[in-house]
Amino acid sequence: MVVVLVGAGVAAVINDAAKPSPLEAAQNACDPDHGGTQLADDGHTLIIDSQGKELGSGSLTFIELLCLQTELHMTQAVAAHMGDTRALDGRQEDSWEGFTASWTYHPDSGLDAIIRTV
């Protein structure tokens, strides 16, 4: 019976290790080709490079950005803060349960953000 319990404990640890981080799960759901996002720091950081007016500014679309906000359960207050950012505002920061975010926005380069787990 002890062998069964030890075996089950090992299986549980293996299953937790194979489970993607919340940021990785959101990336896979919203940007499956990883063209506009980059996962870093062992799954604790998501770097976002969205589309702007300039060619090569980024490839993440507005719809994909909304998807990430939904998948990460971003509060409406933080989403509004992000959406209301102007180029003149510089780097902004905010947080919600389990995450912090910082971002910049310019119409030419789009929204560039870093989301981290806390």
JSON list of C-alpha atoms in Angstrom, two decimals:
[
{"chain": "A", "resi": 1, "resn": "MET", "atom": "CA", "xyz": [0.00, 0.00, 0.00]},
{"chain": "A", "resi": 2, "resn": "VAL", "atom": "CA", "xyz": [2.89, 2.40, 0.68]},
{"chain": "A", "resi": 3, "resn": "VAL", "atom": "CA", "xyz": [4.20, 1.79, -2.85]},
{"chain": "A", "resi": 4, "resn": "VAL", "atom": "CA", "xyz": [0.83, 2.84, -4.30]},
{"chain": "A", "resi": 5, "resn": "LEU", "atom": "CA", "xyz": [0.81, 6.07, -2.28]},
{"chain": "A", "resi": 6, "resn": "VAL", "atom": "CA", "xyz": [4.39, 6.90, -3.23]},
{"chain": "A", "resi": 7, "resn": "GLY", "atom": "CA", "xyz": [3.63, 6.11, -6.87]},
{"chain": "A", "resi": 8, "resn": "ALA", "atom": "CA", "xyz": [0.56, 8.33, -6.82]},
{"chain": "A", "resi": 9, "resn": "GLY", "atom": "CA", "xyz": [2.57, 11.16, -5.26]},
{"chain": "A", "resi": 10, "resn": "VAL", "atom": "CA", "xyz": [5.22, 10.90, -7.97]},
{"chain": "A", "resi": 11, "resn": "ALA", "atom": "CA", "xyz": [2.51, 10.90, -10.65]},
{"chain": "A", "resi": 12, "resn": "ALA", "atom": "CA", "xyz": [0.98, 14.04, -9.16]},
{"chain": "A", "resi": 13, "resn": "VAL", "atom": "CA", "xyz": [4.35, 15.82, -9.19]},
{"chain": "A", "resi": 14, "resn": "ILE", "atom": "CA", "xyz": [4.95, 14.79, -12.81]},
{"chain": "A", "resi": 15, "resn": "ASN", "atom": "CA", "xyz": [1.48, 16.00, -13.86]},
{"chain": "A", "resi": 16, "resn": "ASP", "atom": "CA", "xyz": [2.04, 19.40, -12.18]},
{"chain": "A", "resi": 17, "resn": "ALA", "atom": "CA", "xyz": [5.41, 19.77, -13.92]},
{"chain": "A", "resi": 18, "resn": "ALA", "atom": "CA", "xyz": [3.84, 19.02, -17.32]},
{"chain": "A", "resi": 19, "resn": "LYS", "atom": "CA", "xyz": [1.01, 21.51, -16.80]},
{"chain": "A", "resi": 20, "resn": "PRO", "atom": "CA", "xyz": [1.69, 24.79, -18.64]},
{"chain": "A", "resi": 21, "resn": "SER", "atom": "CA", "xyz": [1.99, 28.02, -16.68]},
{"chain": "A", "resi": 22, "resn": "PRO", "atom": "CA", "xyz": [-0.99, 30.41, -16.91]},
{"chain": "A", "resi": 23, "resn": "LEU", "atom": "CA", "xyz": [1.02, 32.64, -19.25]},
{"chain": "A", "resi": 24, "resn": "GLU", "atom": "CA", "xyz": [1.99, 29.71, -21.48]},
{"chain": "A", "resi": 25, "resn": "ALA", "atom": "CA", "xyz": [-1.62, 28.49, -21.58]},
{"chain": "A", "resi": 26, "resn": "ALA", "atom": "CA", "xyz": [-2.81, 31.99, -22.58]},
{"chain": "A", "resi": 27, "resn": "GLN", "atom": "CA", "xyz": [-0.10, 32.24, -25.23]},
{"chain": "A", "resi": 28, "resn": "ASN", "atom": "CA", "xyz": [-1.07, 28.86, -26.69]},
{"chain": "A", "resi": 29, "resn": "ALA", "atom": "CA", "xyz": [-4.77, 29.79, -26.73]},
{"chain": "A", "resi": 30, "resn": "CYS", "atom": "CA", "xyz": [-4.41, 33.29, -28.20]},
{"chain": "A", "resi": 31, "resn": "ASP", "atom": "CA", "xyz": [-1.15, 33.31, -30.18]},
{"chain": "A", "resi": 32, "resn": "PRO", "atom": "CA", "xyz": [-0.51, 29.64, -31.04]},
{"chain": "A", "resi": 33, "resn": "ASP", "atom": "CA", "xyz": [2.22, 30.43, -33.58]},
{"chain": "A", "resi": 34, "resn": "HIS", "atom": "CA", "xyz": [3.94, 32.70, -30.99]},
{"chain": "A", "resi": 35, "resn": "GLY", "atom": "CA", "xyz": [4.38, 35.42, -33.62]},
{"chain": "A", "resi": 36, "resn": "GLY", "atom": "CA", "xyz": [3.44, 38.32, -31.34]},
{"chain": "A", "resi": 37, "resn": "THR", "atom": "CA", "xyz": [4.36, 36.91, -27.94]},
{"chain": "A", "resi": 38, "resn": "GLN", "atom": "CA", "xyz": [7.43, 35.46, -26.30]},
{"chain": "A", "resi": 39, "resn": "LEU", "atom": "CA", "xyz": [7.47, 33.37, -23.14]},
{"chain": "A", "resi": 40, "resn": "ALA", "atom": "CA", "xyz": [10.48, 33.95, -20.85]},
{"chain": "A", "resi": 41, "resn": "ASP", "atom": "CA", "xyz": [11.80, 33.28, -17.35]},
{"chain": "A", "resi": 42, "resn": "ASP", "atom": "CA", "xyz": [10.61, 29.66, -17.18]},
{"chain": "A", "resi": 43, "resn": "GLY", "atom": "CA", "xyz": [7.03, 30.63, -18.02]},
{"chain": "A", "resi": 44, "resn": "HIS", "atom": "CA", "xyz": [6.79, 33.52, -15.53]},
{"chain": "A", "resi": 45, "resn": "THR", "atom": "CA", "xyz": [7.00, 36.33, -18.12]},
{"chain": "A", "resi": 46, "resn": "LEU", "atom": "CA", "xyz": [5.04, 36.98, -21.31]},
{"chain": "A", "resi": 47, "resn": "ILE", "atom": "CA", "xyz": [6.40, 39.63, -23.68]},
{"chain": "A", "resi": 48, "resn": "ILE", "atom": "CA", "xyz": [3.80, 41.09, -26.06]},
{"chain": "A", "resi": 49, "resn": "ASP", "atom": "CA", "xyz": [4.53, 42.91, -29.32]},
{"chain": "A", "resi": 50, "resn": "SER", "atom": "CA", "xyz": [1.30, 44.08, -30.97]},
{"chain": "A", "resi": 51, "resn": "GLN", "atom": "CA", "xyz": [0.66, 45.55, -34.38]},
{"chain": "A", "resi": 52, "resn": "GLY", "atom": "CA", "xyz": [1.12, 49.24, -35.04]},
{"chain": "A", "resi": 53, "resn": "LYS", "atom": "CA", "xyz": [1.01, 51.35, -38.19]},
{"chain": "A", "resi": 54, "resn": "GLU", "atom": "CA", "xyz": [4.69, 50.79, -39.04]},
{"chain": "A", "resi": 55, "resn": "LEU", "atom": "CA", "xyz": [5.76, 47.69, -40.91]},
{"chain": "A", "resi": 56, "resn": "GLY", "atom": "CA", "xyz": [7.51, 45.26, -38.59]},
{"chain": "A", "resi": 57, "resn": "SER", "atom": "CA", "xyz": [6.02, 46.85, -35.48]},
{"chain": "A", "resi": 58, "resn": "GLY", "atom": "CA", "xyz": [4.65, 43.56, -34.19]},
{"chain": "A", "resi": 59, "resn": "SER", "atom": "CA", "xyz": [2.21, 40.89, -35.21]},
{"chain": "A", "resi": 60, "resn": "LEU", "atom": "CA", "xyz": [-0.19, 40.44, -32.29]},
{"chain": "A", "resi": 61, "resn": "THR", "atom": "CA", "xyz": [-3.64, 41.61, -33.39]},
{"chain": "A", "resi": 62, "resn": "PHE", "atom": "CA", "xyz": [-6.16, 43.52, -31.30]},
{"chain": "A", "resi": 63, "resn": "ILE", "atom": "CA", "xyz": [-8.37, 40.41, -31.15]},
{"chain": "A", "resi": 64, "resn": "GLU", "atom": "CA", "xyz": [-5.42, 38.31, -29.91]},
{"chain": "A", "resi": 65, "resn": "LEU", "atom": "CA", "xyz": [-4.67, 40.97, -27.26]},
{"chain": "A", "resi": 66, "resn": "LEU", "atom": "CA", "xyz": [-8.29, 40.82, -26.08]},
{"chain": "A", "resi": 67, "resn": "CYS", "atom": "CA", "xyz": [-7.99, 37.04, -25.97]},
{"chain": "A", "resi": 68, "resn": "LEU", "atom": "CA", "xyz": [-4.90, 37.28, -23.72]},
{"chain": "A", "resi": 69, "resn": "GLN", "atom": "CA", "xyz": [-6.71, 39.70, -21.41]},
{"chain": "A", "resi": 70, "resn": "THR", "atom": "CA", "xyz": [-9.61, 37.24, -21.14]},
{"chain": "A", "resi": 71, "resn": "GLU", "atom": "CA", "xyz": [-7.44, 34.14, -20.68]},
{"chain": "A", "resi": 72, "resn": "LEU", "atom": "CA", "xyz": [-5.43, 35.86, -17.92]},
{"chain": "A", "resi": 73, "resn": "HIS", "atom": "CA", "xyz": [-8.60, 37.11, -16.19]},
{"chain": "A", "resi": 74, "resn": "MET", "atom": "CA", "xyz": [-7.36, 40.70, -16.43]},
{"chain": "A", "resi": 75, "resn": "THR", "atom": "CA", "xyz": [-9.68, 43.01, -14.52]},
{"chain": "A", "resi": 76, "resn": "GLN", "atom": "CA", "xyz": [-11.72, 45.54, -16.46]},
{"chain": "A", "resi": 77, "resn": "ALA", "atom": "CA", "xyz": [-9.91, 48.32, -14.61]},
{"chain": "A", "resi": 78, "resn": "VAL", "atom": "CA", "xyz": [-6.48, 47.13, -15.82]},
{"chain": "A", "resi": 79, "resn": "ALA", "atom": "CA", "xyz": [-7.78, 46.50, -19.36]},
{"chain": "A", "resi": 80, "resn": "ALA", "atom": "CA", "xyz": [-9.22, 50.03, -19.43]},
{"chain": "A", "resi": 81, "resn": "HIS", "atom": "CA", "xyz": [-5.94, 51.48, -18.11]},
{"chain": "A", "resi": 82, "resn": "MET", "atom": "CA", "xyz": [-4.09, 49.65, -20.87]},
{"chain": "A", "resi": 83, "resn": "GLY", "atom": "CA", "xyz": [-6.59, 50.70, -23.54]},
{"chain": "A", "resi": 84, "resn": "ASP", "atom": "CA", "xyz": [-6.57, 54.35, -22.48]},
{"chain": "A", "resi": 85, "resn": "THR", "atom": "CA", "xyz": [-2.78, 54.70, -22.61]},
{"chain": "A", "resi": 86, "resn": "ARG", "atom": "CA", "xyz": [-1.50, 57.38, -24.99]},
{"chain": "A", "resi": 87, "resn": "ALA", "atom": "CA", "xyz": [1.95, 57.66, -26.52]},
{"chain": "A", "resi": 88, "resn": "LEU", "atom": "CA", "xyz": [2.67, 60.66, -24.27]},
{"chain": "A", "resi": 89, "resn": "ASP", "atom": "CA", "xyz": [1.95, 58.65, -21.10]},
{"chain": "A", "resi": 90, "resn": "GLY", "atom": "CA", "xyz": [5.21, 56.68, -21.19]},
{"chain": "A", "resi": 91, "resn": "ARG", "atom": "CA", "xyz": [5.55, 53.28, -19.54]},
{"chain": "A", "resi": 92, "resn": "GLN", "atom": "CA", "xyz": [2.52, 52.36, -17.46]},
{"chain": "A", "resi": 93, "resn": "GLU", "atom": "CA", "xyz": [2.16, 49.68, -14.77]},
{"chain": "A", "resi": 94, "resn": "ASP", "atom": "CA", "xyz": [-0.73, 47.91, -13.12]},
{"chain": "A", "resi": 95, "resn": "SER", "atom": "CA", "xyz": [-1.58, 44.58, -11.51]},
{"chain": "A", "resi": 96, "resn": "TRP", "atom": "CA", "xyz": [-4.39, 42.13, -10.81]},
{"chain": "A", "resi": 97, "resn": "GLU", "atom": "CA", "xyz": [-4.58, 38.88, -8.88]},
{"chain": "A", "resi": 98, "resn": "GLY", "atom": "CA", "xyz": [-1.49, 36.83, -9.69]},
{"chain": "A", "resi": 99, "resn": "PHE", "atom": "CA", "xyz": [-0.01, 39.18, -12.32]},
{"chain": "A", "resi": 100, "resn": "THR", "atom": "CA", "xyz": [1.76, 42.48, -12.88]},
{"chain": "A", "resi": 101, "resn": "ALA", "atom": "CA", "xyz": [1.99, 44.27, -16.20]},
{"chain": "A", "resi": 102, "resn": "SER", "atom": "CA", "xyz": [3.93, 47.15, -17.67]},
{"chain": "A", "resi": 103, "resn": "TRP", "atom": "CA", "xyz": [3.43, 48.54, -21.16]},
{"chain": "A", "resi": 104, "resn": "THR", "atom": "CA", "xyz": [3.95, 51.34, -23.62]},
{"chain": "A", "resi": 105, "resn": "TYR", "atom": "CA", "xyz": [1.79, 52.39, -26.54]},
{"chain": "A", "resi": 106, "resn": "HIS", "atom": "CA", "xyz": [2.42, 54.34, -29.70]},
{"chain": "A", "resi": 107, "resn": "PRO", "atom": "CA", "xyz": [0.22, 54.24, -32.81]},
{"chain": "A", "resi": 108, "resn": "ASP", "atom": "CA", "xyz": [3.25, 53.50, -34.98]},
{"chain": "A", "resi": 109, "resn": "SER", "atom": "CA", "xyz": [4.69, 50.66, -32.88]},
{"chain": "A", "resi": 110, "resn": "GLY", "atom": "CA", "xyz": [1.53, 49.36, -31.19]},
{"chain": "A", "resi": 111, "resn": "LEU", "atom": "CA", "xyz": [1.21, 48.14, -27.63]},
{"chain": "A", "resi": 112, "resn": "ASP", "atom": "CA", "xyz": [4.33, 46.54, -26.17]},
{"chain": "A", "resi": 113, "resn": "ALA", "atom": "CA", "xyz": [3.75, 44.84, -22.82]},
{"chain": "A", "resi": 114, "resn": "ILE", "atom": "CA", "xyz": [5.44, 42.63, -20.27]},
{"chain": "A", "resi": 115, "resn": "ILE", "atom": "CA", "xyz": [3.18, 40.51, -18.07]},
{"chain": "A", "resi": 116, "resn": "ARG", "atom": "CA", "xyz": [4.67, 38.65, -15.11]},
{"chain": "A", "resi": 117, "resn": "THR", "atom": "CA", "xyz": [3.32, 36.22, -12.55]},
{"chain": "A", "resi": 118, "resn": "VAL", "atom": "CA", "xyz": [3.69, 37.23, -8.90]}
]
